[in-house]
Coordinates of C-alpha atoms and ligand atoms in Angstrom, one line a residue:
M1 CA -29.7 -5.4 -101.2
N2 CA -27.7 -2.4 -100.1
D3 CA -27.2 -1.1 -103.6
E4 CA -27.7 2.4 -102.3
D5 CA -26.6 1.8 -98.7
G6 CA -23.2 0.6 -99.8
Q7 CA -22.3 4.0 -101.1
Y8 CA -23.4 6.2 -98.2
F9 CA -20.2 6.3 -96.2
Y10 CA -17.8 5.3 -98.8
H11 CA -15.1 7.8 -99.3
P12 CA -12.7 6.7 -102.1
L13 CA -9.6 8.7 -102.0
E14 CA -9.6 11.3 -104.8
N15 CA -6.0 11.5 -105.8
I16 CA -2.5 10.2 -105.2
E17 CA -1.8 12.8 -102.4
E18 CA -4.6 11.4 -100.4
T19 CA -3.3 7.9 -101.1
E20 CA 0.1 9.0 -99.8
V21 CA -1.6 10.3 -96.6
F22 CA -3.1 6.9 -96.2
Y23 CA 0.2 5.1 -96.7
E24 CA 1.8 7.4 -94.3
A25 CA -1.0 6.8 -91.8
I26 CA -0.2 3.1 -91.9
G27 CA 3.6 3.7 -91.9
R28 CA 4.1 2.4 -95.4
E29 CA 5.2 5.5 -97.5
H30 CA 7.3 3.3 -99.7
L31 CA 4.2 1.6 -101.1
T32 CA 3.8 4.2 -103.9
K33 CA 6.9 2.7 -105.4
S34 CA 5.9 -1.0 -104.9
V35 CA 2.4 -1.0 -106.3
S36 CA 0.9 1.1 -109.0
A37 CA -1.9 1.1 -111.5
E38 CA 0.3 -0.8 -114.0
R39 CA 1.9 -3.0 -111.4
P40 CA -1.0 -3.8 -109.1
Y41 CA -1.5 -6.2 -106.2
T42 CA -3.1 -9.2 -107.9
Y43 CA -5.4 -11.5 -106.0
W44 CA -6.4 -14.9 -107.4
T45 CA -9.5 -16.7 -106.3
I46 CA -11.5 -19.7 -107.7
E47 CA -14.5 -18.3 -105.9
L48 CA -15.9 -14.8 -105.5
Y49 CA -19.1 -14.0 -103.7
D50 CA -20.2 -10.6 -104.9
Q51 CA -23.9 -10.6 -105.8
K52 CA -23.9 -6.8 -106.4
N53 CA -21.5 -7.5 -109.3
G54 CA -23.4 -10.5 -110.5
I55 CA -21.1 -13.2 -109.1
R56 CA -22.4 -15.6 -106.5
G57 CA -20.0 -17.8 -104.6
G58 CA -20.5 -20.8 -102.3
G59 CA -19.3 -19.5 -98.9
G60 CA -16.7 -17.8 -96.8
L61 CA -13.8 -18.1 -99.2
G62 CA -15.7 -16.1 -101.8
V63 CA -17.0 -13.6 -99.3
L64 CA -13.5 -13.0 -98.1
A65 CA -12.3 -12.4 -101.7
A66 CA -15.1 -9.8 -102.3
D67 CA -14.4 -8.1 -99.0
T68 CA -10.7 -7.9 -99.7
R69 CA -11.3 -6.2 -103.0
R70 CA -13.8 -3.8 -101.6
V71 CA -11.5 -2.8 -98.7
A72 CA -8.6 -2.3 -101.2
D73 CA -10.8 0.0 -103.2
Q74 CA -11.8 2.0 -100.1
M75 CA -8.1 2.3 -99.2
S76 CA -7.1 3.2 -102.8
V77 CA -4.7 0.3 -103.2
P78 CA -4.1 -0.6 -106.9
F79 CA -5.6 -4.1 -106.8
V80 CA -6.8 -6.6 -109.4
L81 CA -8.9 -9.6 -108.5
I82 CA -8.8 -12.4 -111.1
T83 CA -11.5 -15.1 -110.9
P84 CA -13.5 -17.4 -113.2
F85 CA -16.9 -16.3 -114.2
Y86 CA -19.2 -19.3 -114.0
P87 CA -22.1 -19.1 -116.5
S88 CA -24.6 -20.8 -114.2
E89 CA -25.1 -20.5 -110.5
S90 CA -26.8 -22.8 -108.1
H91 CA -29.7 -21.9 -105.7
Q92 CA -31.2 -24.1 -103.1
M93 CA -35.0 -24.2 -102.5
L94 CA -37.0 -26.0 -99.9
R95 CA -40.4 -27.3 -100.9
D96 CA -42.5 -29.8 -99.1
R97 CA -39.5 -30.5 -96.8
T98 CA -37.3 -31.4 -99.7
V99 CA -34.2 -29.4 -100.9
Y100 CA -34.1 -28.7 -104.6
E101 CA -31.1 -27.3 -106.5
Q102 CA -31.9 -24.8 -109.2
Q103 CA -29.4 -23.6 -111.8
V104 CA -29.8 -20.0 -112.8
K105 CA -28.0 -18.5 -115.8
A106 CA -25.6 -15.8 -114.9
D107 CA -25.2 -12.8 -117.3
Y108 CA -22.3 -10.6 -116.7
H109 CA -23.5 -7.9 -119.1
K110 CA -26.2 -6.9 -116.7
F111 CA -23.6 -6.0 -114.0
G112 CA -21.3 -3.7 -115.9
F113 CA -18.7 -6.1 -117.1
K114 CA -17.1 -5.4 -120.4
F115 CA -15.8 -8.0 -122.9
V116 CA -12.1 -7.3 -123.4
D117 CA -10.9 -10.0 -125.8
K118 CA -10.2 -13.7 -126.0
V119 CA -7.2 -15.7 -124.7
N120 CA -6.3 -19.3 -125.3
I121 CA -5.2 -22.1 -123.1
K122 CA -3.9 -25.4 -124.4
T123 CA -4.9 -29.0 -123.7
K124 CA -3.5 -32.1 -125.2
H125 CA -6.3 -32.0 -127.7
G126 CA -6.1 -28.4 -128.8
L127 CA -6.9 -24.9 -127.9
C128 CA -9.6 -23.6 -125.6
H129 CA -10.8 -20.1 -126.1
L130 CA -11.7 -18.1 -123.1
D131 CA -13.5 -14.7 -122.9
V132 CA -11.8 -12.1 -120.8
I133 CA -14.2 -9.7 -119.1
E134 CA -13.5 -6.8 -116.9
K135 CA -15.1 -4.4 -114.5
K136 CA -13.3 -1.3 -113.1
F137 CA -13.9 0.4 -109.8
N138 CA -11.9 3.2 -108.0
T139 CA -8.4 1.7 -107.9
T140 CA -9.4 -1.9 -108.2
R141 CA -10.9 -4.1 -110.9
I142 CA -12.3 -7.6 -111.4
I143 CA -10.9 -9.5 -114.4
A144 CA -12.7 -12.8 -115.1
V145 CA -12.2 -15.6 -117.6
T146 CA -15.1 -17.6 -118.9
E147 CA -16.6 -19.6 -121.7
P148 CA -20.1 -21.0 -122.3
N149 CA -19.2 -24.6 -121.1
F150 CA -17.2 -23.4 -118.1
G151 CA -19.7 -25.0 -115.7
E152 CA -20.5 -23.9 -112.2
L153 CA -18.5 -23.3 -109.1
Y154 CA -17.2 -26.5 -107.5
S155 CA -18.9 -28.7 -110.2
N156 CA -17.7 -32.2 -110.2
T157 CA -15.3 -33.6 -107.5
S158 CA -12.2 -31.8 -106.4
G159 CA -9.7 -34.1 -108.2
S160 CA -11.7 -34.2 -111.4
D161 CA -10.6 -33.2 -114.9
H162 CA -13.2 -30.5 -115.0
R163 CA -11.9 -28.8 -111.8
L164 CA -8.4 -29.0 -113.2
Y165 CA -9.5 -27.4 -116.4
Q166 CA -11.2 -24.6 -114.4
E167 CA -8.1 -24.1 -112.3
V168 CA -5.8 -24.1 -115.3
S169 CA -8.1 -21.7 -117.1
L170 CA -7.9 -19.3 -114.1
G171 CA -4.2 -19.5 -113.8
F172 CA -2.9 -19.5 -117.4
G173 CA -5.9 -17.8 -118.9
G174 CA -6.0 -15.2 -116.1
Y175 CA -2.3 -14.5 -116.5
A176 CA -2.7 -14.1 -120.3
A177 CA -5.6 -11.7 -119.6
L178 CA -3.4 -9.6 -117.3
K179 CA -0.8 -9.3 -120.1
L180 CA -3.5 -8.5 -122.6
I181 CA -4.7 -5.6 -120.5
G182 CA -1.1 -4.5 -120.0
L183 CA -0.7 -5.2 -116.3
K184 CA 2.3 -6.7 -114.5
P185 CA 1.7 -8.2 -111.0
A186 CA 3.6 -6.6 -108.2
I187 CA 2.5 -9.5 -106.0
I188 CA 0.6 -12.7 -106.7
H189 CA -1.7 -13.5 -103.8
L190 CA -3.1 -17.0 -104.1
N191 CA -6.4 -17.4 -102.2
E192 CA -6.0 -21.2 -101.6
V193 CA -4.3 -23.7 -103.8
A194 CA -6.8 -23.9 -106.7
T195 CA -5.1 -20.7 -107.9
F196 CA -1.6 -22.3 -108.0
F197 CA -1.4 -22.1 -111.8
A198 CA -1.2 -18.3 -111.8
A199 CA 2.2 -18.5 -110.0
L200 CA 3.2 -21.3 -112.4
A201 CA 2.3 -19.2 -115.4
R202 CA 4.5 -16.4 -114.1
L203 CA 7.4 -18.7 -113.4
D204 CA 7.0 -20.1 -116.9
E205 CA 6.9 -16.7 -118.5
L206 CA 10.1 -15.6 -116.7
A207 CA 12.0 -18.8 -117.4
S208 CA 11.0 -18.9 -121.1
N209 CA 11.9 -15.2 -121.6
G210 CA 15.6 -15.7 -120.9
M211 CA 15.8 -15.4 -117.1
D212 CA 18.0 -18.1 -115.5
F213 CA 15.6 -20.8 -114.2
Y214 CA 16.8 -20.6 -110.6
E215 CA 16.6 -16.8 -110.7
A216 CA 13.1 -17.2 -112.0
V217 CA 12.1 -19.5 -109.2
V218 CA 13.6 -17.1 -106.6
Y219 CA 11.9 -14.1 -108.1
T220 CA 8.5 -15.8 -108.3
R221 CA 8.8 -17.2 -104.8
K222 CA 9.6 -13.7 -103.4
H223 CA 6.5 -12.2 -105.0
T224 CA 4.0 -14.9 -104.3
L225 CA 1.8 -15.3 -101.2
Y226 CA -0.1 -18.4 -100.5
T227 CA -3.1 -18.0 -98.1
N228 CA -4.1 -21.3 -96.6
H229 CA -7.7 -21.8 -95.4
T230 CA -7.6 -25.5 -94.8
L231 CA -6.3 -27.4 -91.8
V232 CA -5.3 -30.8 -93.0
Q233 CA -3.1 -31.4 -96.1
A234 CA -4.0 -35.0 -96.4
A235 CA -7.7 -34.1 -97.0
E236 CA -6.8 -32.4 -100.2
A237 CA -7.6 -34.1 -103.5
E238 CA -4.7 -35.3 -105.7
F239 CA -4.2 -34.9 -109.5
S240 CA -2.5 -37.5 -111.6
Y241 CA 0.5 -37.1 -113.9
S242 CA -1.7 -38.0 -116.9
Q243 CA -4.2 -35.3 -115.9
F244 CA -1.2 -32.8 -115.9
E245 CA -0.1 -34.1 -119.3
E246 CA -3.6 -33.4 -120.6
F247 CA -4.2 -30.0 -119.1
V248 CA -1.1 -28.4 -117.6
F249 CA 2.1 -29.3 -119.5
P250 CA 0.8 -28.2 -122.9
N251 CA 0.7 -24.6 -121.4
L252 CA 4.3 -24.6 -120.3
K253 CA 6.9 -23.1 -122.7
S254 CA 10.0 -23.7 -120.5
L255 CA 11.4 -27.2 -120.4
A256 CA 13.1 -26.4 -117.1
V257 CA 9.7 -25.5 -115.5
K258 CA 8.2 -28.7 -116.9
K259 CA 11.0 -30.7 -115.5
W260 CA 10.8 -28.9 -112.1
L261 CA 7.0 -29.6 -111.9
S262 CA 7.4 -33.3 -113.1
D263 CA 9.9 -33.9 -110.2
K264 CA 7.2 -32.8 -107.7
F265 CA 5.1 -35.9 -108.3
T266 CA 5.2 -38.9 -106.0
N267 CA 3.9 -42.1 -107.4
E268 CA 2.4 -40.2 -110.3
K269 CA 0.3 -38.1 -108.0
I270 CA 0.5 -34.5 -106.9
R271 CA -1.2 -32.3 -104.3
L272 CA -1.4 -28.6 -105.3
S273 CA -0.5 -27.5 -101.8
S274 CA 2.9 -29.2 -102.0
V275 CA 3.8 -27.2 -105.1
T276 CA 2.2 -24.1 -103.9
I277 CA 4.4 -24.2 -100.9
E278 CA 7.4 -24.5 -103.3
I279 CA 6.4 -21.6 -105.4
A280 CA 5.4 -19.2 -102.6
E281 CA 7.9 -18.0 -100.1
L282 CA 5.2 -15.9 -98.3
R283 CA 2.5 -18.0 -96.6
S284 CA -0.3 -17.1 -94.4
G285 CA -3.1 -18.6 -92.4
V286 CA -6.4 -16.9 -91.7
S287 CA -6.4 -16.7 -87.9
K288 CA -3.9 -17.0 -85.1
L289 CA -5.1 -20.4 -84.1
H290 CA -5.3 -21.7 -87.7
A291 CA -1.8 -20.4 -88.5
R292 CA -0.5 -22.3 -85.5
V293 CA -2.2 -25.6 -86.1
A294 CA -2.4 -26.0 -89.9
N295 CA -0.5 -29.1 -90.4
Y296 CA 1.4 -28.7 -93.7
H297 CA 4.7 -30.1 -94.9
D298 CA 6.9 -29.1 -97.8
I299 CA 8.3 -31.7 -100.2
A300 CA 11.4 -32.1 -98.0
G301 CA 9.1 -33.0 -95.1
N302 CA 9.6 -29.9 -93.1
K303 CA 6.6 -28.4 -91.3
V304 CA 5.5 -25.2 -93.0
K305 CA 5.2 -22.0 -91.0
F306 CA 2.2 -19.8 -91.7
K307 CA 2.1 -16.1 -90.8
A308 CA -1.2 -15.3 -89.0
I309 CA -3.3 -12.7 -90.8
T310 CA -6.8 -13.0 -89.5
N311 CA -9.6 -12.4 -91.9
G312 CA -11.6 -9.2 -91.5
V313 CA -14.8 -8.0 -93.1
D314 CA -15.8 -4.9 -95.1
M315 CA -17.7 -3.1 -92.4
N316 CA -19.0 -0.7 -95.0
K317 CA -20.8 -3.5 -96.7
W318 CA -22.0 -5.6 -93.7
M319 CA -23.0 -3.0 -91.2
L320 CA -26.2 -1.1 -90.9
P321 CA -25.3 2.1 -92.7
S322 CA -26.4 4.4 -89.9
L323 CA -24.4 2.4 -87.4
Y324 CA -21.3 2.5 -89.5
A325 CA -21.8 6.2 -89.8
F326 CA -22.0 6.4 -86.0
Y327 CA -18.7 4.5 -85.7
Q328 CA -17.1 7.1 -88.0
E329 CA -18.8 10.1 -86.3
I330 CA -17.6 9.2 -82.8
G331 CA -14.2 8.4 -84.2
L332 CA -14.2 4.7 -83.4
V333 CA -12.8 4.0 -86.9
N334 CA -11.2 6.4 -89.3
Q335 CA -12.2 7.1 -92.9
F336 CA -10.5 3.9 -94.1
G337 CA -12.3 1.7 -91.5
M338 CA -9.3 1.3 -89.3
P339 CA -10.0 1.4 -85.5
S340 CA -8.6 4.5 -84.0
S341 CA -5.8 4.2 -81.5
N342 CA -8.1 5.4 -78.6
Y343 CA -11.2 3.4 -79.7
T344 CA -11.5 1.7 -76.3
E345 CA -12.1 5.1 -74.7
L346 CA -15.0 5.7 -77.0
L347 CA -16.9 2.6 -76.2
P348 CA -19.1 4.2 -73.5
S349 CA -20.9 5.8 -76.5
F350 CA -22.6 2.5 -76.8
D351 CA -25.2 2.9 -74.1
S352 CA -28.2 0.7 -74.0
D353 CA -30.5 3.3 -75.6
T354 CA -28.0 3.6 -78.5
I355 CA -27.7 -0.2 -78.9
R356 CA -31.5 -0.7 -78.8
K357 CA -32.0 2.1 -81.3
F358 CA -29.7 0.6 -83.9
K359 CA -31.1 -2.9 -83.3
K360 CA -34.6 -1.6 -83.9
E361 CA -33.5 -0.1 -87.2
G362 CA -31.6 -3.3 -88.0
R363 CA -34.8 -5.3 -87.4
E364 CA -36.7 -3.2 -89.9
K365 CA -33.9 -4.0 -92.5
L366 CA -34.3 -7.6 -91.6
N367 CA -38.1 -7.5 -92.1
G368 CA -37.6 -5.9 -95.5
I369 CA -35.3 -8.7 -96.6
L370 CA -37.6 -11.4 -95.1
K371 CA -40.5 -10.2 -97.3
N372 CA -39.2 -12.4 -100.1
R373 CA -37.8 -15.3 -98.0
P374 CA -40.5 -17.5 -96.6
D375 CA -39.6 -20.1 -93.9
Q376 CA -40.1 -23.8 -94.2
N377 CA -43.8 -23.5 -93.6
N378 CA -44.0 -20.9 -96.4
N379 CA -44.7 -18.1 -93.8
I380 CA -43.4 -14.6 -94.4
L381 CA -41.8 -13.6 -91.1
K382 CA -42.1 -10.2 -89.6
F383 CA -40.6 -9.3 -86.2
S384 CA -41.4 -6.4 -83.9
K385 CA -38.6 -4.6 -82.1
D386 CA -39.5 -6.5 -78.9
D387 CA -39.2 -9.9 -80.3
F388 CA -36.1 -11.9 -79.4
I389 CA -34.2 -13.5 -82.2
F390 CA -31.5 -16.2 -82.0
T391 CA -29.7 -16.8 -85.3
F392 CA -27.6 -19.6 -86.6
K393 CA -26.5 -18.6 -90.1
R394 CA -23.7 -20.6 -91.7
R395 CA -23.2 -23.3 -94.3
F396 CA -24.7 -26.6 -93.3
A397 CA -21.3 -28.3 -92.7
D398 CA -21.0 -31.1 -90.2
Y399 CA -18.2 -29.4 -88.2
K400 CA -20.3 -26.2 -87.7
R401 CA -22.9 -28.4 -85.9
P402 CA -26.2 -26.8 -87.0
D403 CA -28.1 -29.6 -85.3
L404 CA -26.4 -29.5 -81.9
P405 CA -28.9 -27.0 -80.4
F406 CA -31.7 -29.5 -81.3
S407 CA -30.1 -32.3 -79.3
D408 CA -32.5 -31.7 -76.4
P409 CA -35.7 -30.3 -78.0
V410 CA -37.5 -30.0 -74.7
R411 CA -34.7 -27.8 -73.2
L412 CA -34.5 -25.7 -76.4
R413 CA -38.3 -25.2 -76.2
N414 CA -38.2 -24.2 -72.6
I415 CA -35.5 -21.6 -73.3
L416 CA -37.4 -20.1 -76.2
E417 CA -40.7 -20.2 -74.4
S418 CA -39.3 -18.3 -71.4
R419 CA -39.0 -15.2 -73.6
D420 CA -41.3 -16.2 -76.5
A421 CA -38.1 -16.1 -78.6
H422 CA -37.5 -17.1 -82.2
Y423 CA -34.7 -19.2 -83.6
I424 CA -33.7 -18.6 -87.2
I425 CA -31.5 -21.1 -89.1
T426 CA -30.2 -20.6 -92.5
G427 CA -27.4 -22.4 -94.4
R428 CA -26.8 -24.1 -97.7
V429 CA -26.2 -27.8 -97.7
H430 CA -23.2 -28.6 -100.0
T431 CA -24.4 -30.1 -103.2
G432 CA -24.4 -33.9 -102.8
D433 CA -23.8 -33.9 -99.1
Q434 CA -26.3 -36.6 -98.2
N435 CA -25.2 -36.7 -94.5
M436 CA -26.0 -33.1 -93.9
L437 CA -29.2 -33.2 -96.1
H438 CA -30.5 -35.9 -93.7
K439 CA -29.5 -33.9 -90.7
L440 CA -31.5 -31.0 -92.1
Y441 CA -34.5 -33.2 -92.7
A442 CA -34.3 -34.7 -89.2
L443 CA -34.1 -31.2 -87.7
L444 CA -37.1 -30.0 -89.6
S445 CA -39.1 -33.0 -88.7
E446 CA -38.2 -32.6 -85.0
V447 CA -39.4 -29.0 -85.2
D448 CA -42.6 -30.0 -87.0
H449 CA -43.5 -32.4 -84.2
D450 CA -43.5 -29.8 -81.5
D451 CA -46.3 -27.3 -81.5
Y452 CA -44.2 -24.6 -80.0
L453 CA -41.0 -25.1 -82.0
R454 CA -43.0 -25.3 -85.3
T455 CA -44.0 -21.6 -84.9
H456 CA -40.7 -20.4 -83.3
V457 CA -37.9 -22.2 -85.3
H458 CA -37.6 -21.0 -88.8
Y459 CA -35.4 -22.4 -91.5
L460 CA -34.7 -20.1 -94.4
S461 CA -33.3 -21.7 -97.6
D462 CA -30.8 -20.4 -100.1
Y463 CA -28.6 -18.6 -97.5
D464 CA -26.9 -15.7 -99.3
E465 CA -25.5 -12.2 -98.7
D466 CA -28.9 -10.7 -98.2
L467 CA -29.8 -13.1 -95.4
A468 CA -26.3 -12.7 -93.9
Y469 CA -26.7 -8.9 -93.8
G470 CA -30.3 -8.8 -92.6
L471 CA -29.7 -11.3 -89.8
S472 CA -26.6 -9.6 -88.7
C473 CA -28.4 -6.3 -88.4
G474 CA -31.6 -7.6 -86.9
S475 CA -30.8 -10.4 -84.5
N476 CA -30.2 -10.3 -80.7
T477 CA -27.9 -13.2 -80.3
V478 CA -25.9 -15.3 -82.7
I479 CA -24.7 -18.9 -82.3
N480 CA -21.4 -20.0 -83.7
I481 CA -20.4 -23.5 -82.4
P482 CA -17.9 -25.2 -84.7
I483 CA -16.0 -28.2 -83.3
V484 CA -12.9 -26.6 -81.8
G485 CA -10.0 -26.9 -84.1
L486 CA -12.0 -27.2 -87.4
E487 CA -12.9 -23.6 -88.2
A488 CA -10.0 -21.8 -89.9
C489 CA -11.4 -18.3 -89.2
G490 CA -15.1 -17.8 -90.0
T491 CA -16.3 -14.3 -90.8
S492 CA -20.0 -14.6 -90.3
W493 CA -19.8 -13.9 -86.5
M494 CA -17.7 -10.7 -87.3
K495 CA -20.7 -9.2 -89.1
D496 CA -22.8 -9.9 -86.0
V497 CA -20.2 -8.4 -83.6
A498 CA -19.9 -5.2 -85.7
N499 CA -23.7 -4.9 -85.7
L500 CA -23.9 -5.1 -81.9
G501 CA -25.3 -8.7 -81.6
I502 CA -24.4 -10.9 -78.7
L503 CA -22.0 -13.7 -79.7
I504 CA -22.3 -17.2 -78.3
S505 CA -19.3 -19.2 -79.6
T506 CA -16.9 -22.0 -79.2
H507 CA -13.2 -20.8 -78.9
D508 CA -12.2 -21.5 -82.5
G509 CA -11.0 -19.8 -85.7
G510 CA -10.8 -16.0 -85.5
V511 CA -12.9 -15.9 -82.3
A512 CA -9.9 -17.4 -80.5
D513 CA -7.7 -14.4 -81.5
A514 CA -9.3 -12.9 -78.4
S515 CA -9.6 -14.3 -75.0
V516 CA -12.5 -16.6 -73.8
N517 CA -13.7 -13.7 -71.7
S518 CA -14.5 -11.5 -74.7
Y519 CA -17.9 -13.1 -75.6
L520 CA -20.2 -15.8 -74.3
N521 CA -18.0 -18.8 -74.5
V522 CA -19.1 -22.4 -75.0
S523 CA -16.7 -25.1 -73.9
G524 CA -16.6 -28.5 -72.3
S525 CA -14.7 -31.7 -72.2
D526 CA -17.2 -33.5 -74.5
E527 CA -20.1 -32.6 -76.6
S528 CA -22.8 -33.1 -73.9
E529 CA -20.9 -30.6 -71.7
E530 CA -20.7 -28.2 -74.5
L531 CA -24.4 -28.6 -75.2
D532 CA -25.3 -27.9 -71.6
M533 CA -23.1 -24.7 -71.7
L534 CA -24.7 -23.6 -75.0
Y535 CA -28.1 -23.8 -73.4
Q536 CA -26.9 -21.9 -70.3
R537 CA -25.4 -19.2 -72.6
M538 CA -28.7 -18.9 -74.5
E539 CA -30.5 -18.3 -71.2
E540 CA -27.8 -15.8 -70.1
S541 CA -28.1 -13.9 -73.4
I542 CA -31.8 -13.5 -72.9
A543 CA -31.1 -12.1 -69.4
I544 CA -28.5 -9.7 -70.9
W545 CA -30.9 -8.2 -73.3
E546 CA -33.4 -7.6 -70.4
N547 CA -30.9 -5.6 -68.4
D548 CA -29.4 -2.3 -69.7
Y549 CA -26.2 -2.5 -67.7
D550 CA -25.5 -6.1 -68.8
L551 CA -26.2 -5.2 -72.4
E552 CA -23.8 -2.3 -72.4
Y553 CA -21.2 -4.3 -70.7
N554 CA -21.3 -7.2 -73.1
V555 CA -21.6 -5.2 -76.3
Q556 CA -18.7 -2.9 -75.2
R557 CA -16.6 -5.9 -74.2
Q558 CA -17.1 -7.5 -77.5
L559 CA -16.1 -4.4 -79.4
E560 CA -13.1 -3.8 -77.2
N561 CA -11.7 -7.2 -77.9
F562 CA -12.9 -7.8 -81.5
L563 CA -13.1 -4.4 -83.3
P564 CA -9.5 -4.6 -84.6
I565 CA -10.0 -8.2 -85.6
V566 CA -13.2 -7.6 -87.5
S567 CA -11.9 -4.6 -89.4
G568 CA -11.2 -5.5 -93.0
A569 CA -8.9 -2.4 -93.3
R570 CA -6.8 -3.9 -90.5
M571 CA -6.6 -7.1 -92.5
M572 CA -5.5 -5.2 -95.7
K573 CA -2.9 -3.3 -93.6
D574 CA -1.6 -6.7 -92.3
Y575 CA -1.2 -8.0 -95.8
L576 CA 0.5 -4.9 -97.0
D577 CA 2.9 -5.0 -94.0
Y578 CA 3.7 -8.7 -94.8
L579 CA 4.0 -8.3 -98.5
F580 CA 6.0 -5.0 -98.7
P581 CA 8.2 -4.8 -95.7
K582 CA 10.2 -1.6 -95.4
Ligands
LIG1 C1 -20.2 -14.0 -94.3 C2 -20.7 -15.1 -95.2 C3 -20.1 -16.4 -95.1 C4 -18.9 -16.7 -94.2 O1 -19.3 -17.7 -93.3 P1 -18.4 -18.4 -92.3 O2 -19.1 -19.7 -92.1 O3 -18.3 -17.6 -91.1 O4 -17.1 -18.6 -93.0 C5 -20.6 -17.4 -95.9 N1 -21.7 -17.2 -96.7 C6 -22.3 -16.0 -96.8 C7 -23.4 -15.8 -97.7 C8 -21.8 -14.9 -96.0 O5 -22.4 -13.7 -96.1

């Protein structure tokens, strides 16, 4: 996609002096002492979504990981991302109204990764050899562990042996890989609990190298951050003691650590969140609302407090390059992508001509991407600058309600017809999710049965970064309607706001960091009220795009309230502030 685009306005800092200027700018001069090339910020993730570097993830968790690394690179933070490399990746294709999964072999050699060496992890039955591969960037790198039978991302069920094997490989294998390369983590940032074993590997190393066990626990806890993305602890899969005997305990050298971990089982079962809470003193949630409502308890039964650090996006990656250049030219954001202190005064630069000019250019980008992405009727779509496009682009998960707008097809049709508008849906159905597969088929069949909808509602399969980018740049209005309380943050809508699209949303996740008056809010005391309001908002958004004053008002209002939230640089600064207090 934006192989060349991605580099246009990317100013990596040249040297340590510039880095110090940056640290000073964010008031963290002491960081030069806390993190360095040899003692980097380490970020652990079971999923990375970074197609440009040959790694495809499943959704938001992986996109966040990729954005976090890219932003760290732009800010010259010494940062290492450790992740599994899955030798095959899954694609979803729609043919004759049926979804097919296709496995494609992934080859890291094509994407600039170098083989470093092998490391071992142990199971009850013997050694497993893992390849360590690495790719270096400005001040960041990706280190991955892999082997030919590693499987794919989220293969098998979440409490299965294979998942545990993958998670242990990432934790113990990744920790051994860091040592092999000669790196010591300044901080261990765990992106969800599947990465718990990295912190365990560190605790085991300290405790088996002569540090007093309790000191080792205190030290590990002080330097470990657990970022939670889930709302309900009870929904998490459990592992059994015998699974740990097979895959985990053989990797522990310290008897004290083994005893400590064994004691954390209840009825021979363990949830990784409960031990992750024990090993990480620093804990964060991914939006204000999520940090407040995530319902987690430690082993003693106390409710866990999460620090709110709302996700952001790498604007350099997700924005139309000329638009991001404009942000920088007018001083809306600085060279690191941080909103300037007076950014609200600069918003009048977004007059309707400017907004329409960038949308026209975004539409051309979208058309370029759509050339290879036929819709459900096998049509290649091409839109003129005057076409109106609604977009719903997100994983086909039940709580995101992709089918809600189709509850009243006649009303939907009337809205679209009033402006001859198009409605584009894209989103992967989670492998094996029969419920959502049926909802997708029902939706497509409903669309098929209406002459107008058939030519104006388009489903694009295999939702990925390219579609996310193109639709963010080229749509007028985007729809984000999770059931309130179920979206931890969501980042897809941030890409739309940054690209000057009009946002229709329920008040959930990161959207709820700002007030309900910041965007076109959908609410109601039940789903039918919400639906009615959604349709009203769709009509309103059509009217907004017809009127220059309304368009300026709405786009400027969104930027005023959301720019600092959307900024990935702001997110990185928040993490640095939390991890390395003065
Ligand atoms: C941005 C992005 C996401 C994140 O989606 P949310 O539903 O907002 O968390 C998922 N998948 C892809 C391909 C993306 O680009």
